[in-house]
PDB file of C-alpha atoms in Angstrom:
ATOM      1  CA  MET A1445      41.554 186.914 130.117  1.00 50.00           C
ATOM      2  CA  SER A1446      38.169 186.517 128.423  1.00 64.00           C
ATOM      3  CA  VAL A1447      36.313 188.281 131.246  1.00 78.00           C
ATOM      4  CA  ASN A1448      36.142 191.839 132.540  1.00 83.00           C
ATOM      5  CA  PRO A1449      37.455 191.845 136.148  1.00 80.00           C
ATOM      6  CA  GLU A1450      35.349 194.937 136.931  1.00 81.00           C
ATOM      7  CA  ASP A1451      32.086 193.252 135.959  1.00 84.00           C
ATOM      8  CA  PRO A1452      30.043 192.591 139.166  1.00 87.00           C
ATOM      9  CA  ARG A1453      29.190 189.088 137.908  1.00 91.00           C
ATOM     10  CA  VAL A1454      32.874 188.333 137.431  1.00 91.00           C
ATOM     11  CA  LYS A1455      33.651 189.582 140.918  1.00 92.00           C
ATOM     12  CA  ARG A1456      30.927 187.384 142.400  1.00 94.00           C
ATOM     13  CA  THR A1457      32.182 184.314 140.550  1.00 95.00           C
ATOM     14  CA  ARG A1458      35.751 184.946 141.639  1.00 96.00           C
ATOM     15  CA  GLN A1459      34.600 185.359 145.219  1.00 96.00           C
ATOM     16  CA  LEU A1460      32.975 181.930 144.976  1.00 96.00           C
ATOM     17  CA  PHE A1461      36.352 180.479 144.043  1.00 97.00           C
ATOM     18  CA  VAL A1462      38.112 182.412 146.809  1.00 97.00           C
ATOM     19  CA  GLN A1463      35.608 181.272 149.443  1.00 97.00           C
ATOM     20  CA  ALA A1464      35.844 177.683 148.209  1.00 97.00           C
ATOM     21  CA  PHE A1465      39.612 177.829 148.424  1.00 97.00           C
ATOM     22  CA  ASN A1466      39.499 179.321 151.927  1.00 96.00           C
ATOM     23  CA  ASP A1467      37.211 176.489 153.013  1.00 97.00           C
ATOM     24  CA  LEU A1468      39.585 173.914 151.552  1.00 97.00           C
ATOM     25  CA  VAL A1469      42.607 175.505 153.224  1.00 96.00           C
ATOM     26  CA  GLY A1470      40.714 175.366 156.504  1.00 94.00           C
ATOM     27  CA  LYS A1471      40.175 171.638 156.038  1.00 94.00           C
ATOM     28  CA  LYS A1472      43.539 170.617 154.577  1.00 93.00           C
ATOM     29  CA  ARG A1473      45.726 173.171 156.412  1.00 92.00           C
ATOM     30  CA  ASN A1474      47.906 173.645 153.323  1.00 95.00           C
ATOM     31  CA  VAL A1475      47.867 175.175 149.850  1.00 96.00           C
ATOM     32  CA  TYR A1476      49.982 172.830 147.756  1.00 96.00           C
ATOM     33  CA  SER A1477      47.619 169.819 147.825  1.00 96.00           C
ATOM     34  CA  ILE A1478      44.534 171.742 146.665  1.00 97.00           C
ATOM     35  CA  SER A1479      43.878 171.288 142.944  1.00 97.00           C
ATOM     36  CA  VAL A1480      41.751 173.205 140.476  1.00 97.00           C
ATOM     37  CA  HIS A1481      39.412 170.227 140.531  1.00 97.00           C
ATOM     38  CA  ASP A1482      39.064 170.580 144.316  1.00 97.00           C
ATOM     39  CA  ILE A1483      38.332 174.313 144.019  1.00 98.00           C
ATOM     40  CA  THR A1484      35.674 173.958 141.314  1.00 97.00           C
ATOM     41  CA  ASN A1485      33.988 171.074 143.137  1.00 97.00           C
ATOM     42  CA  GLN A1486      33.894 173.039 146.378  1.00 97.00           C
ATOM     43  CA  ALA A1487      32.543 176.121 144.582  1.00 96.00           C
ATOM     44  CA  ALA A1488      30.066 174.048 142.540  1.00 96.00           C
ATOM     45  CA  VAL A1489      31.313 175.807 139.402  1.00 95.00           C
ATOM     46  CA  ASN A1490      32.654 173.991 136.340  1.00 94.00           C
ATOM     47  CA  ARG A1491      36.309 173.979 135.301  1.00 95.00           C
ATOM     48  CA  THR A1492      35.566 175.834 132.063  1.00 94.00           C
ATOM     49  CA  THR A1493      34.375 178.796 134.103  1.00 95.00           C
ATOM     50  CA  PHE A1494      37.464 178.636 136.291  1.00 96.00           C
ATOM     51  CA  TYR A1495      39.763 178.783 133.256  1.00 96.00           C
ATOM     52  CA  ALA A1496      37.768 181.692 131.832  1.00 94.00           C
ATOM     53  CA  HIS A1497      38.865 183.637 134.928  1.00 95.00           C
ATOM     54  CA  PHE A1498      42.334 182.229 135.641  1.00 96.00           C
ATOM     55  CA  GLN A1499      45.065 180.745 133.488  1.00 95.00           C
ATOM     56  CA  ASP A1500      45.943 178.088 136.049  1.00 96.00           C
ATOM     57  CA  LYS A1501      46.258 177.445 139.773  1.00 97.00           C
ATOM     58  CA  TYR A1502      49.230 179.831 140.076  1.00 96.00           C
ATOM     59  CA  ASP A1503      47.243 182.647 138.490  1.00 97.00           C
ATOM     60  CA  PHE A1504      44.402 181.975 140.921  1.00 97.00           C
ATOM     61  CA  LEU A1505      46.775 181.915 143.896  1.00 97.00           C
ATOM     62  CA  GLU A1506      48.126 185.350 142.946  1.00 97.00           C
ATOM     63  CA  TYR A1507      44.557 186.654 142.893  1.00 97.00           C
ATOM     64  CA  TRP A1508      43.746 184.917 146.186  1.00 97.00           C
ATOM     65  CA  MET A1509      46.747 186.385 148.002  1.00 97.00           C
ATOM     66  CA  THR A1510      46.059 189.838 146.553  1.00 96.00           C
ATOM     67  CA  GLU A1511      42.507 189.715 147.899  1.00 95.00           C
ATOM     68  CA  LYS A1512      43.657 188.359 151.259  1.00 96.00           C
ATOM     69  CA  PHE A1513      46.326 191.034 151.720  1.00 96.00           C
ATOM     70  CA  GLN A1514      44.076 193.871 150.535  1.00 94.00           C
ATOM     71  CA  MET A1515      41.418 192.802 153.024  1.00 94.00           C
ATOM     72  CA  ALA A1516      43.943 192.776 155.877  1.00 94.00           C
ATOM     73  CA  ILE A1517      44.886 196.378 155.042  1.00 93.00           C
ATOM     74  CA  ARG A1518      41.278 197.536 154.553  1.00 91.00           C
ATOM     75  CA  ASP A1519      40.312 196.131 157.940  1.00 91.00           C
ATOM     76  CA  ARG A1520      42.722 198.550 159.637  1.00 90.00           C
ATOM     77  CA  LEU A1521      42.975 201.334 157.087  1.00 87.00           C
ATOM     78  CA  PRO A1522      39.708 202.087 155.258  1.00 77.00           C
ATOM     79  CA  GLU A1523      39.772 203.469 151.720  1.00 69.00           C
ATOM     80  CA  GLU A1524      39.275 207.076 152.844  1.00 67.00           C
ATOM     81  CA  THR A1525      42.363 207.178 155.089  1.00 66.00           C
ATOM     82  CA  ARG A1526      45.164 209.520 154.060  1.00 66.00           C
ATOM     83  CA  CYS A1527      48.921 209.714 154.557  1.00 64.00           C
ATOM     84  CA  ASN A1528      50.136 210.570 158.024  1.00 67.00           C
ATOM     85  CA  ALA A1529      52.595 209.188 160.551  1.00 69.00           C
ATOM     86  CA  ASN A1530      50.028 207.341 162.673  1.00 77.00           C
ATOM     87  CA  ASN A1531      48.495 205.569 159.696  1.00 79.00           C
ATOM     88  CA  LEU A1532      51.910 204.603 158.388  1.00 79.00           C
ATOM     89  CA  ARG A1533      52.596 202.967 161.761  1.00 82.00           C
ATOM     90  CA  THR A1534      49.304 201.087 161.426  1.00 86.00           C
ATOM     91  CA  LEU A1535      50.250 199.932 157.933  1.00 87.00           C
ATOM     92  CA  ILE A1536      53.618 198.649 159.152  1.00 86.00           C
ATOM     93  CA  GLN A1537      52.021 196.835 162.091  1.00 87.00           C
ATOM     94  CA  THR A1538      49.484 195.252 159.737  1.00 91.00           C
ATOM     95  CA  LEU A1539      52.260 193.971 157.488  1.00 92.00           C
ATOM     96  CA  PHE A1540      54.231 192.549 160.438  1.00 89.00           C
ATOM     97  CA  ASP A1541      51.142 190.731 161.723  1.00 90.00           C
ATOM     98  CA  PHE A1542      50.177 189.432 158.276  1.00 94.00           C
ATOM     99  CA  LEU A1543      53.639 188.094 157.452  1.00 93.00           C
ATOM    100  CA  LEU A1544      53.948 186.394 160.827  1.00 89.00           C
ATOM    101  CA  ARG A1545      50.608 184.595 160.337  1.00 91.00           C
ATOM    102  CA  PHE A1546      51.676 183.718 156.786  1.00 93.00           C
ATOM    103  CA  GLN A1547      54.892 182.098 158.041  1.00 90.00           C
ATOM    104  CA  GLN A1548      53.112 180.282 160.862  1.00 89.00           C
ATOM    105  CA  CYS A1549      50.500 178.805 158.523  1.00 91.00           C
ATOM    106  CA  SER A1550      52.914 177.876 155.738  1.00 92.00           C
ATOM    107  CA  THR A1551      53.749 174.175 155.459  1.00 94.00           C
ATOM    108  CA  PRO A1552      56.911 172.639 153.902  1.00 94.00           C
ATOM    109  CA  GLY A1553      54.882 171.743 150.813  1.00 95.00           C
ATOM    110  CA  ASP A1554      53.743 175.355 150.440  1.00 95.00           C
ATOM    111  CA  LYS A1555      57.317 176.673 150.121  1.00 94.00           C
ATOM    112  CA  GLN A1556      57.048 176.438 146.338  1.00 95.00           C
ATOM    113  CA  PHE A1557      54.567 179.341 146.427  1.00 96.00           C
ATOM    114  CA  GLU A1558      56.439 181.468 148.963  1.00 95.00           C
ATOM    115  CA  ALA A1559      58.305 183.729 146.515  1.00 95.00           C
ATOM    116  CA  MET A1560      55.131 184.348 144.492  1.00 96.00           C
ATOM    117  CA  PHE A1561      53.101 185.252 147.586  1.00 97.00           C
ATOM    118  CA  GLU A1562      55.817 187.582 148.861  1.00 96.00           C
ATOM    119  CA  LYS A1563      55.982 189.319 145.472  1.00 96.00           C
ATOM    120  CA  VAL A1564      52.204 189.858 145.540  1.00 96.00           C
ATOM    121  CA  MET A1565      52.342 191.292 149.072  1.00 96.00           C
ATOM    122  CA  HIS A1566      55.092 193.739 148.192  1.00 95.00           C
ATOM    123  CA  GLN A1567      53.342 194.824 144.985  1.00 95.00           C
ATOM    124  CA  GLU A1568      50.154 195.529 146.922  1.00 94.00           C
ATOM    125  CA  LEU A1569      52.032 197.422 149.627  1.00 93.00           C
ATOM    126  CA  HIS A1570      53.759 199.559 146.988  1.00 92.00           C
ATOM    127  CA  ARG A1571      50.463 200.105 145.138  1.00 90.00           C
ATOM    128  CA  PHE A1572      48.759 201.173 148.371  1.00 88.00           C
ATOM    129  CA  LEU A1573      51.481 203.703 149.179  1.00 84.00           C
ATOM    130  CA  LEU A1574      51.463 205.099 145.632  1.00 83.00           C
ATOM    131  CA  GLN A1575      47.698 205.448 145.687  1.00 82.00           C
ATOM    132  CA  ARG A1576      47.757 207.420 148.922  1.00 77.00           C
ATOM    133  CA  ILE A1577      50.636 209.590 147.730  1.00 71.00           C
ATOM    134  CA  ASN A1578      48.837 210.356 144.468  1.00 70.00           C
ATOM    135  CA  GLU A1579      45.886 211.664 146.484  1.00 66.00           C
ATOM    136  CA  MET A1580      48.066 214.241 148.221  1.00 61.00           C
ATOM    137  CA  ASP A1581      49.002 217.784 147.293  1.00 55.00           C
ATOM    138  CA  LYS A1582      52.685 217.296 146.489  1.00 55.00           C
ATOM    139  CA  GLN A1583      53.832 220.846 147.204  1.00 57.00           C
ATOM    140  CA  GLY A1584      57.447 221.174 146.141  1.00 59.00           C
ATOM    141  CA  PHE A1585      57.870 217.464 145.374  1.00 64.00           C
ATOM    142  CA  SER A1586      57.989 216.019 141.865  1.00 73.00           C
ATOM    143  CA  GLN A1587      55.898 212.957 140.976  1.00 75.00           C
ATOM    144  CA  GLU A1588      59.120 211.060 140.268  1.00 81.00           C
ATOM    145  CA  LYS A1589      60.463 211.831 143.737  1.00 77.00           C
ATOM    146  CA  TRP A1590      57.268 210.711 145.442  1.00 76.00           C
ATOM    147  CA  GLU A1591      57.234 207.491 143.421  1.00 81.00           C
ATOM    148  CA  ALA A1592      60.863 206.820 144.340  1.00 82.00           C
ATOM    149  CA  MET A1593      60.050 207.429 147.999  1.00 78.00           C
ATOM    150  CA  ALA A1594      57.092 205.058 147.839  1.00 81.00           C
ATOM    151  CA  LEU A1595      59.344 202.371 146.359  1.00 86.00           C
ATOM    152  CA  VAL A1596      62.058 202.880 148.996  1.00 83.00           C
ATOM    153  CA  ILE A1597      59.541 202.926 151.838  1.00 83.00           C
ATOM    154  CA  SER A1598      57.726 199.837 150.583  1.00 88.00           C
ATOM    155  CA  TRP A1599      60.948 197.804 150.185  1.00 90.00           C
ATOM    156  CA  GLY A1600      62.277 198.987 153.535  1.00 86.00           C
ATOM    157  CA  ILE A1601      59.102 198.081 155.377  1.00 88.00           C
ATOM    158  CA  PHE A1602      58.514 194.811 153.552  1.00 92.00           C
ATOM    159  CA  GLY A1603      62.114 193.596 153.755  1.00 90.00           C
ATOM    160  CA  SER A1604      62.300 194.275 157.486  1.00 87.00           C
ATOM    161  CA  ALA A1605      58.948 192.636 158.221  1.00 88.00           C
ATOM    162  CA  LEU A1606      59.779 189.622 156.056  1.00 91.00           C
ATOM    163  CA  GLN A1607      63.143 189.064 157.743  1.00 87.00           C
ATOM    164  CA  TRP A1608      61.587 189.300 161.199  1.00 85.00           C
ATOM    165  CA  SER A1609      58.697 186.957 160.312  1.00 87.00           C
ATOM    166  CA  ARG A1610      61.192 184.279 159.242  1.00 85.00           C
ATOM    167  CA  TYR A1611      63.237 184.556 162.431  1.00 82.00           C
ATOM    168  CA  PRO A1612      60.886 186.029 165.076  1.00 73.00           C
ATOM    169  CA  GLN A1613      62.860 184.460 167.914  1.00 69.00           C
ATOM    170  CA  ASP A1614      65.856 186.708 167.135  1.00 67.00           C
ATOM    171  CA  ARG A1615      64.092 189.896 168.174  1.00 67.00           C
ATOM    172  CA  SER A1616      60.716 190.839 169.604  1.00 70.00           C
ATOM    173  CA  VAL A1617      58.194 192.365 167.234  1.00 68.00           C
ATOM    174  CA  GLU A1618      58.112 195.529 169.334  1.00 72.00           C
ATOM    175  CA  THR A1619      61.887 195.991 169.040  1.00 75.00           C
ATOM    176  CA  LYS A1620      61.946 195.286 165.302  1.00 72.00           C
ATOM    177  CA  PHE A1621      58.869 197.400 164.653  1.00 70.00           C
ATOM    178  CA  GLU A1622      60.212 200.410 166.525  1.00 76.00           C
ATOM    179  CA  GLY A1623      63.528 200.002 164.727  1.00 76.00           C
ATOM    180  CA  VAL A1624      61.804 200.255 161.345  1.00 76.00           C
ATOM    181  CA  ILE A1625      59.899 203.359 162.464  1.00 73.00           C
ATOM    182  CA  GLU A1626      63.123 204.962 163.705  1.00 73.00           C
ATOM    183  CA  VAL A1627      64.967 204.348 160.437  1.00 69.00           C
ATOM    184  CA  ILE A1628      62.097 205.790 158.401  1.00 67.00           C
ATOM    185  CA  SER A1629      61.856 208.801 160.690  1.00 61.00           C
ATOM    186  CA  VAL A1630      65.568 209.609 160.504  1.00 60.00           C
ATOM    187  CA  ASN A1631      66.217 208.924 156.823  1.00 54.00           C
ATOM    188  CA  LEU A1632      62.956 210.269 155.431  1.00 53.00           C
ATOM    189  CA  ALA A1633      62.628 213.341 157.605  1.00 53.00           C
ATOM    190  CA  PRO A1634      61.373 215.574 154.757  1.00 54.00           C
ATOM    191  CA  VAL A1635      58.507 213.164 154.135  1.00 55.00           C
ATOM    192  CA  TRP A1636      57.545 213.101 157.799  1.00 49.00           C
ATOM    193  CA  GLU A1637      57.629 216.880 157.918  1.00 58.00           C
ATOM    194  CA  PHE A1638      55.355 217.007 154.903  1.00 54.00           C
ATOM    195  CA  TYR A1639      52.959 214.467 156.454  1.00 50.00           C
ATOM    196  CA  ASN A1640      52.772 216.418 159.712  1.00 54.00           C
ATOM    197  CA  LYS A1641      52.088 219.722 157.969  1.00 56.00           C
ATOM    198  CA  ASN A1642      49.586 218.519 155.395  1.00 54.00           C
ATOM    199  CA  SER A1643      47.724 215.528 156.820  1.00 50.00           C
ATOM    200  CA  ARG A1644      44.400 216.086 158.484  1.00 49.00           C
ATOM    201  CA  GLY A1645      43.672 213.130 160.704  1.00 46.00           C
ATOM    202  CA  GLY A1646      44.315 210.610 158.307  1.00 46.00           C
ATOM    203  CA  ILE A1647      48.137 206.748 154.692  1.00 50.00           C
TER     204      ILE A1647
END
């Protein structure tokens, strides 16, 4: 990239592209038919600027989904929240809701982007868990163990939510959701014990 993603001007420009894309999705009701030309026209920004920020449409879509998923989490779990059982339940519920909406809004033509979007969601979920864990006092736990736990938890949560979102008619969200919580509670008991002892009101 030829731009600094932390530069406020860069962030504002990228938000113009994101908003333009959201507007286009609202009109077209799909992702696959929207071109870079459509995005830059809607944003009233030239293509040269777009390619200074993103390699291509796929690169932009990864950024778009990252922003979309991060916002969904921030809406329910603000930045200052910490690890505890209640907030982990909220995180899981947020993921279930997000994936269900994602599946409901996805069109046959959008299937080509499905694997990429799912990868982005899981990466962000894992990053979020790692960030919260790294903010904790890890009494008696090595960094490697916490990182392994974050990876296991993130795959367990994401895999379960993804499977349910694809076949929601097979089991109610309440049943599936409670099943995920039960498995985490039983198999990661030491983590729950640590959360309960060390969390103070707030992943």
